[in-house]
Amino acid sequence: MSAELIRIVSRDSPMALAQVERVRAELAVLHPGTRTEVVPVRTTGDKWMGDLSAVEGKGAFTKEVDAALLAGEADLAVHCVKDIPADRPLPAGTAFAAFLRRDDIRDALIHPGGLRLDELPAGTRIGTSSVRRSAQLAASHPHLLCVPMRGNANRRLEKLAAGEADALLLAASGLERIGRPDVITEILSPEVMCPPIGAGVLALQCREGDTELIDAVSGLGDPAAHRETTAERMFLHVLQGHCNSPIAGYAQVERNGDLSLRAKVFTPDGKTVLNAHEWAGALDPATLGTSVAVSLLRQGARELIDGIAH
Ligand SMILES: NCc1[nH]cc(CCC(=O)O)c1CC(=O)O
């Protein structure tokens, strides 16, 4: 491996490039002497500032990156698992090589006046285009107002400063990655704001046949992140949501080693919440994911999801 050059492709947002730097640093420890090069790509999701469902929604942050990998313009793609569609297989010819150790999965509130979520006055405008975040706020804090806001985290902070919203909800891990944890006024517990599937996990993706590279980078993988991500993505695969369906959930390797998966499906107005929480016990992670999805389907998740415009 030592003499080889690994070309790493990723989105070109500050957060994505920070993620690549983490991968390069971990690679340098595991395989000293490996040379790496960054191939930044701007994705549809970065260019289009309108509704994501208008640009096929899912895959908008990964499509061009995967295309560069498949075209041989790069050897290794770094993705946020959260951004990788789970309702369909990975693009043919590609495979996951590793899931890195998981970062904070929680969402953070950013309020320039320093207030906490429960202290925000009625009518406070929360900048978010996330159906997961707005449905949960509608359920728990119906006096707050969600206003659409897209763009990478740095741009959203600029829009907040420009007065386009009074507060933001962003992933704590993302703010850490862009070096702005200072703006966080409150980190929301998963009970208050259930995280998205894949939160805080970075995936390394390679060409399927590139076994030498897959072997080389698989050492960066984290076993707990692998179990949690496998359960969460199988859950989402079985549930078959669409880009307007508010779905949240997270798996957790617990202290005794057992894996649990909690998941929720909401109506956009937050008035209906379906909830499931199961433990794997002797089951493998994928079977846990299937079981939790089936449990929500038995509660009416299919009708709820299909009833939301998309
Ligand atoms: N949609 C953009 C995106 N993709 C992944 C993260 C957060 C980092 C992660 O969960 O890996 C973010 C930003 C955000 O939701 O605030």
Coordinates of C-alpha atoms and ligand atoms in Angstrom, one line a residue:
M1 CA 0.0 0.0 0.0
S2 CA 2.7 2.4 0.9
A3 CA 3.7 3.6 -2.5
E4 CA 0.2 3.9 -3.8
L5 CA -1.8 7.1 -4.3
I6 CA -5.4 7.1 -3.0
R7 CA -7.6 9.7 -4.7
I8 CA -10.4 10.6 -2.3
V9 CA -13.6 12.1 -3.7
S10 CA -16.2 14.0 -1.7
R11 CA -18.6 16.9 -1.8
D12 CA -16.8 20.2 -1.7
S13 CA -18.5 21.8 1.3
P14 CA -16.3 22.8 4.2
M15 CA -17.9 20.0 6.3
A16 CA -17.2 17.4 3.6
L17 CA -13.6 18.5 3.2
A18 CA -13.1 18.4 7.0
Q19 CA -14.4 14.8 6.8
V20 CA -11.8 14.0 4.2
E21 CA -9.1 15.4 6.4
R22 CA -10.2 13.1 9.2
V23 CA -9.9 10.1 6.8
R24 CA -6.5 11.2 5.6
A25 CA -5.3 11.6 9.1
E26 CA -6.5 8.1 10.1
L27 CA -5.1 6.6 7.0
A28 CA -1.7 8.2 7.7
V29 CA -1.7 6.5 11.1
L30 CA -2.8 3.1 9.8
H31 CA -0.6 3.1 6.6
P32 CA 2.2 5.7 7.1
G33 CA 3.6 6.7 3.7
T34 CA 0.3 6.3 1.8
R35 CA -0.2 9.3 -0.4
T36 CA -3.7 10.8 -0.8
E37 CA -5.2 13.4 -3.1
V38 CA -8.6 15.1 -2.7
V39 CA -11.0 15.2 -5.6
P40 CA -13.8 17.7 -4.6
V41 CA -17.1 17.5 -6.4
R42 CA -20.1 19.8 -6.3
T43 CA -23.3 17.8 -6.1
T44 CA -26.9 18.6 -7.2
G45 CA -27.8 18.9 -3.5
D46 CA -25.2 21.7 -3.1
K47 CA -26.2 23.6 -6.2
W48 CA -30.0 23.4 -5.9
M49 CA -31.3 25.6 -3.1
G50 CA -35.0 24.7 -3.6
D51 CA -37.0 21.8 -2.4
L52 CA -35.0 18.6 -2.6
S53 CA -38.0 16.5 -3.7
A54 CA -37.9 18.6 -7.0
V55 CA -34.4 17.2 -7.8
E56 CA -35.2 13.5 -7.0
G57 CA -34.4 14.2 -3.4
K58 CA -32.5 11.1 -2.3
G59 CA -29.0 10.8 -3.7
A60 CA -28.7 14.5 -4.4
F61 CA -25.6 14.7 -2.2
T62 CA -24.0 11.4 -3.4
K63 CA -24.8 10.9 -7.1
E64 CA -21.9 12.9 -8.6
V65 CA -19.5 11.6 -6.0
D66 CA -20.4 8.0 -6.8
A67 CA -20.1 8.8 -10.5
A68 CA -16.5 10.0 -10.1
L69 CA -15.7 6.8 -8.2
L70 CA -17.2 4.6 -10.9
A71 CA -15.6 6.6 -13.7
G72 CA -12.2 5.9 -12.1
E73 CA -11.6 9.6 -11.4
A74 CA -11.1 8.7 -7.7
D75 CA -10.6 5.5 -5.7
L76 CA -12.4 6.2 -2.4
A77 CA -15.5 8.2 -1.6
V78 CA -16.3 9.7 1.8
H79 CA -20.0 10.1 2.5
C80 CA -22.2 11.0 5.5
V81 CA -24.3 7.9 5.9
K82 CA -27.2 10.2 6.6
D83 CA -27.0 11.4 3.0
I84 CA -26.8 7.9 1.4
P85 CA -30.2 6.6 0.2
A86 CA -31.2 3.4 2.0
D87 CA -34.4 2.6 0.0
R88 CA -32.2 1.3 -2.9
P89 CA -29.0 -0.6 -3.1
L90 CA -25.6 1.3 -3.4
P91 CA -24.8 2.1 -7.0
A92 CA -23.9 -1.1 -8.8
G93 CA -20.1 -1.7 -8.8
T94 CA -19.5 0.1 -5.4
A95 CA -19.4 -1.2 -1.9
F96 CA -18.9 0.1 1.6
A97 CA -15.3 -0.5 2.9
A98 CA -15.7 0.9 6.4
F99 CA -17.9 2.9 8.7
L100 CA -15.8 5.2 10.9
R101 CA -16.2 5.6 14.7
R102 CA -19.4 7.4 15.2
D103 CA -19.5 11.1 16.2
D104 CA -22.2 12.8 18.3
I105 CA -25.6 11.8 16.8
R106 CA -27.6 14.7 18.4
D107 CA -29.0 17.9 16.9
A108 CA -28.0 21.3 18.3
L109 CA -29.9 24.5 18.7
I110 CA -28.2 27.7 17.6
H111 CA -29.9 30.8 19.0
P112 CA -27.8 34.0 18.9
G113 CA -29.5 35.3 22.0
G114 CA -28.4 32.2 23.9
L115 CA -31.9 30.8 24.7
R116 CA -32.6 27.1 25.1
L117 CA -35.3 25.4 23.1
D118 CA -37.9 25.5 25.9
E119 CA -37.2 29.3 26.4
L120 CA -37.9 30.4 22.8
P121 CA -40.9 32.7 22.6
A122 CA -43.9 32.0 20.4
G123 CA -43.3 32.7 16.7
T124 CA -39.6 32.2 16.9
R125 CA -38.5 31.3 13.3
I126 CA -36.4 28.1 13.2
G127 CA -34.5 27.8 9.9
T128 CA -34.8 24.2 8.7
S129 CA -36.0 22.4 5.6
S130 CA -35.8 19.0 7.4
V131 CA -39.2 17.3 7.6
R132 CA -37.8 15.2 10.5
R133 CA -36.9 18.3 12.5
S134 CA -40.1 20.3 11.7
A135 CA -42.4 17.4 12.5
Q136 CA -40.8 16.9 15.9
L137 CA -40.9 20.6 16.7
A138 CA -44.6 20.7 15.6
A139 CA -45.3 17.9 18.1
S140 CA -43.2 19.2 21.0
H141 CA -43.1 23.0 20.4
P142 CA -46.1 23.9 18.3
H143 CA -45.7 27.7 19.1
L144 CA -42.4 27.8 17.1
L145 CA -42.3 28.4 13.3
C146 CA -40.2 26.5 10.9
V147 CA -39.0 28.5 7.9
P148 CA -37.3 26.7 4.9
M149 CA -33.6 26.9 4.9
R150 CA -31.1 24.9 2.8
G151 CA -27.4 25.1 2.0
N152 CA -24.4 23.8 3.8
A153 CA -23.9 24.5 7.5
N154 CA -21.6 27.5 7.0
R155 CA -24.1 29.1 4.6
R156 CA -27.0 28.5 7.1
L157 CA -25.0 30.3 9.8
E158 CA -24.5 33.2 7.4
K159 CA -28.3 33.2 6.7
L160 CA -29.0 33.2 10.4
A161 CA -26.6 36.2 10.9
A162 CA -28.4 37.9 8.0
G163 CA -31.7 37.6 9.8
E164 CA -33.4 34.9 7.6
A165 CA -34.3 33.0 10.8
D166 CA -34.1 33.5 14.5
A167 CA -32.5 30.1 15.3
L168 CA -31.2 27.0 13.6
L169 CA -31.2 23.3 14.2
L170 CA -28.0 21.6 12.9
A171 CA -26.2 18.4 13.6
A172 CA -23.7 18.8 16.5
S173 CA -21.2 16.6 14.7
G174 CA -21.3 18.8 11.6
L175 CA -20.7 22.0 13.7
E176 CA -17.7 20.2 15.3
R177 CA -16.4 19.3 11.9
I178 CA -16.5 22.8 10.5
G179 CA -14.9 24.1 13.7
R180 CA -18.0 26.0 15.0
P181 CA -19.2 24.2 18.1
D182 CA -19.0 27.7 19.7
V183 CA -22.4 28.7 18.2
I184 CA -24.3 25.8 19.9
T185 CA -26.6 27.1 22.7
E186 CA -28.1 23.7 23.5
I187 CA -27.5 20.1 22.5
L188 CA -30.9 18.3 22.2
S189 CA -31.2 14.8 23.6
P190 CA -32.4 12.1 21.3
E191 CA -35.6 12.0 23.3
V192 CA -36.3 15.7 22.5
M193 CA -35.1 15.5 18.8
C194 CA -34.7 12.0 17.5
P195 CA -31.7 11.9 15.1
P196 CA -31.8 10.8 11.5
I197 CA -30.8 7.3 10.3
G198 CA -27.0 7.3 10.0
A199 CA -26.4 10.4 12.0
G200 CA -22.7 11.1 12.8
V201 CA -21.3 8.2 10.8
L202 CA -19.0 8.5 7.9
A203 CA -18.8 5.8 5.2
L204 CA -15.9 4.9 3.0
Q205 CA -17.1 3.6 -0.3
C206 CA -14.9 1.9 -3.0
R207 CA -15.2 0.2 -6.3
E208 CA -16.4 -3.4 -5.7
G209 CA -13.4 -5.0 -7.4
D210 CA -10.8 -2.9 -5.7
T211 CA -10.1 -5.6 -3.1
E212 CA -6.6 -4.4 -2.3
L213 CA -7.8 -0.9 -1.4
I214 CA -10.9 -2.3 0.4
D215 CA -8.6 -4.4 2.6
A216 CA -6.3 -1.5 3.2
V217 CA -9.0 1.0 4.4
S218 CA -11.3 -1.5 6.2
G219 CA -8.9 -1.2 9.1
L220 CA -10.4 2.3 9.7
G221 CA -13.8 0.7 10.4
D222 CA -15.4 0.7 13.8
P223 CA -17.3 -2.4 14.8
A224 CA -20.0 -0.6 16.9
A225 CA -20.6 1.9 14.1
H226 CA -20.9 -1.0 11.7
R227 CA -23.6 -2.8 13.8
E228 CA -25.5 0.4 14.4
T229 CA -25.4 1.6 10.8
T230 CA -26.4 -1.9 9.5
A231 CA -29.5 -2.0 11.8
E232 CA -30.5 1.6 11.0
R233 CA -30.1 1.3 7.2
M234 CA -32.0 -2.0 7.1
F235 CA -34.8 -0.4 9.1
L236 CA -35.0 2.4 6.5
H237 CA -34.8 0.0 3.6
V238 CA -37.7 -2.1 4.8
L239 CA -39.8 1.1 5.6
Q240 CA -39.2 2.6 2.1
G241 CA -39.7 6.2 3.0
H242 CA -39.6 9.1 0.5
C243 CA -37.8 12.4 0.9
N244 CA -40.8 14.1 2.5
S245 CA -41.4 11.4 5.1
P246 CA -40.4 12.4 8.6
I247 CA -38.5 9.3 9.9
A248 CA -36.1 9.3 12.7
G249 CA -34.2 6.6 14.6
Y250 CA -30.9 5.4 16.1
A251 CA -29.3 2.2 17.1
Q252 CA -27.0 2.0 20.0
V253 CA -24.6 -0.7 21.2
E254 CA -25.4 -0.7 24.9
R255 CA -23.0 -1.3 27.9
N256 CA -23.8 -5.0 28.0
G257 CA -23.0 -5.3 24.3
D258 CA -26.6 -5.7 23.2
L259 CA -27.8 -3.6 20.3
S260 CA -31.0 -1.6 20.5
L261 CA -32.9 0.3 17.8
R262 CA -35.4 3.1 18.5
A263 CA -37.3 4.6 15.6
K264 CA -40.2 6.9 15.0
V265 CA -42.4 8.0 12.1
F266 CA -44.4 11.2 12.2
T267 CA -47.0 13.0 10.2
P268 CA -45.6 16.4 9.1
D269 CA -47.9 18.2 11.6
G270 CA -46.5 16.1 14.4
K271 CA -50.0 15.1 15.5
T272 CA -49.3 11.4 14.9
V273 CA -46.2 9.7 16.2
L274 CA -45.5 6.0 15.7
N275 CA -42.8 4.6 18.0
A276 CA -40.8 1.4 18.4
H277 CA -37.9 0.3 20.5
E278 CA -36.5 -3.2 20.4
W279 CA -33.3 -5.0 21.4
A280 CA -31.4 -7.4 19.1
G281 CA -30.6 -10.0 21.7
A282 CA -29.5 -13.0 19.6
L283 CA -30.6 -11.4 16.4
D284 CA -28.1 -9.9 13.9
P285 CA -28.3 -6.1 13.3
A286 CA -30.1 -6.3 10.0
T287 CA -32.8 -8.5 11.5
L288 CA -33.3 -6.0 14.3
G289 CA -33.7 -3.3 11.7
T290 CA -36.3 -5.4 9.8
S291 CA -38.1 -6.1 13.0
V292 CA -38.4 -2.5 14.1
A293 CA -39.6 -1.5 10.6
V294 CA -42.3 -4.3 10.7
S295 CA -43.4 -3.1 14.1
L296 CA -44.0 0.4 12.7
L297 CA -45.7 -1.0 9.6
R298 CA -48.0 -2.9 11.9
Q299 CA -48.9 0.5 13.6
G300 CA -49.8 2.0 10.2
A301 CA -46.5 3.5 9.0
R302 CA -47.1 2.6 5.3
E303 CA -50.4 4.5 5.2
L304 CA -48.9 7.4 7.1
I305 CA -45.9 7.6 4.8
D306 CA -47.8 7.1 1.5
G307 CA -50.3 9.8 2.7
I308 CA -47.7 12.5 2.7
A309 CA -47.3 14.4 -0.6
H310 CA -44.0 13.8 -2.4
Ligands
LIG1 N1 -27.8 17.3 5.1 C1 -26.4 17.7 5.3 C2 -25.8 16.9 6.4 N2 -25.4 15.6 6.2 C3 -24.9 15.1 7.4 C4 -24.9 16.2 8.3 C5 -24.5 16.1 9.7 C6 -23.3 15.2 9.9 C7 -23.6 13.8 10.1 O1 -24.7 13.4 10.6 O2 -22.8 13.0 9.6 C8 -25.5 17.3 7.7 C9 -25.7 18.6 8.3 C10 -26.8 18.7 9.3 O3 -27.8 17.9 9.2 O4 -26.8 19.6 10.1

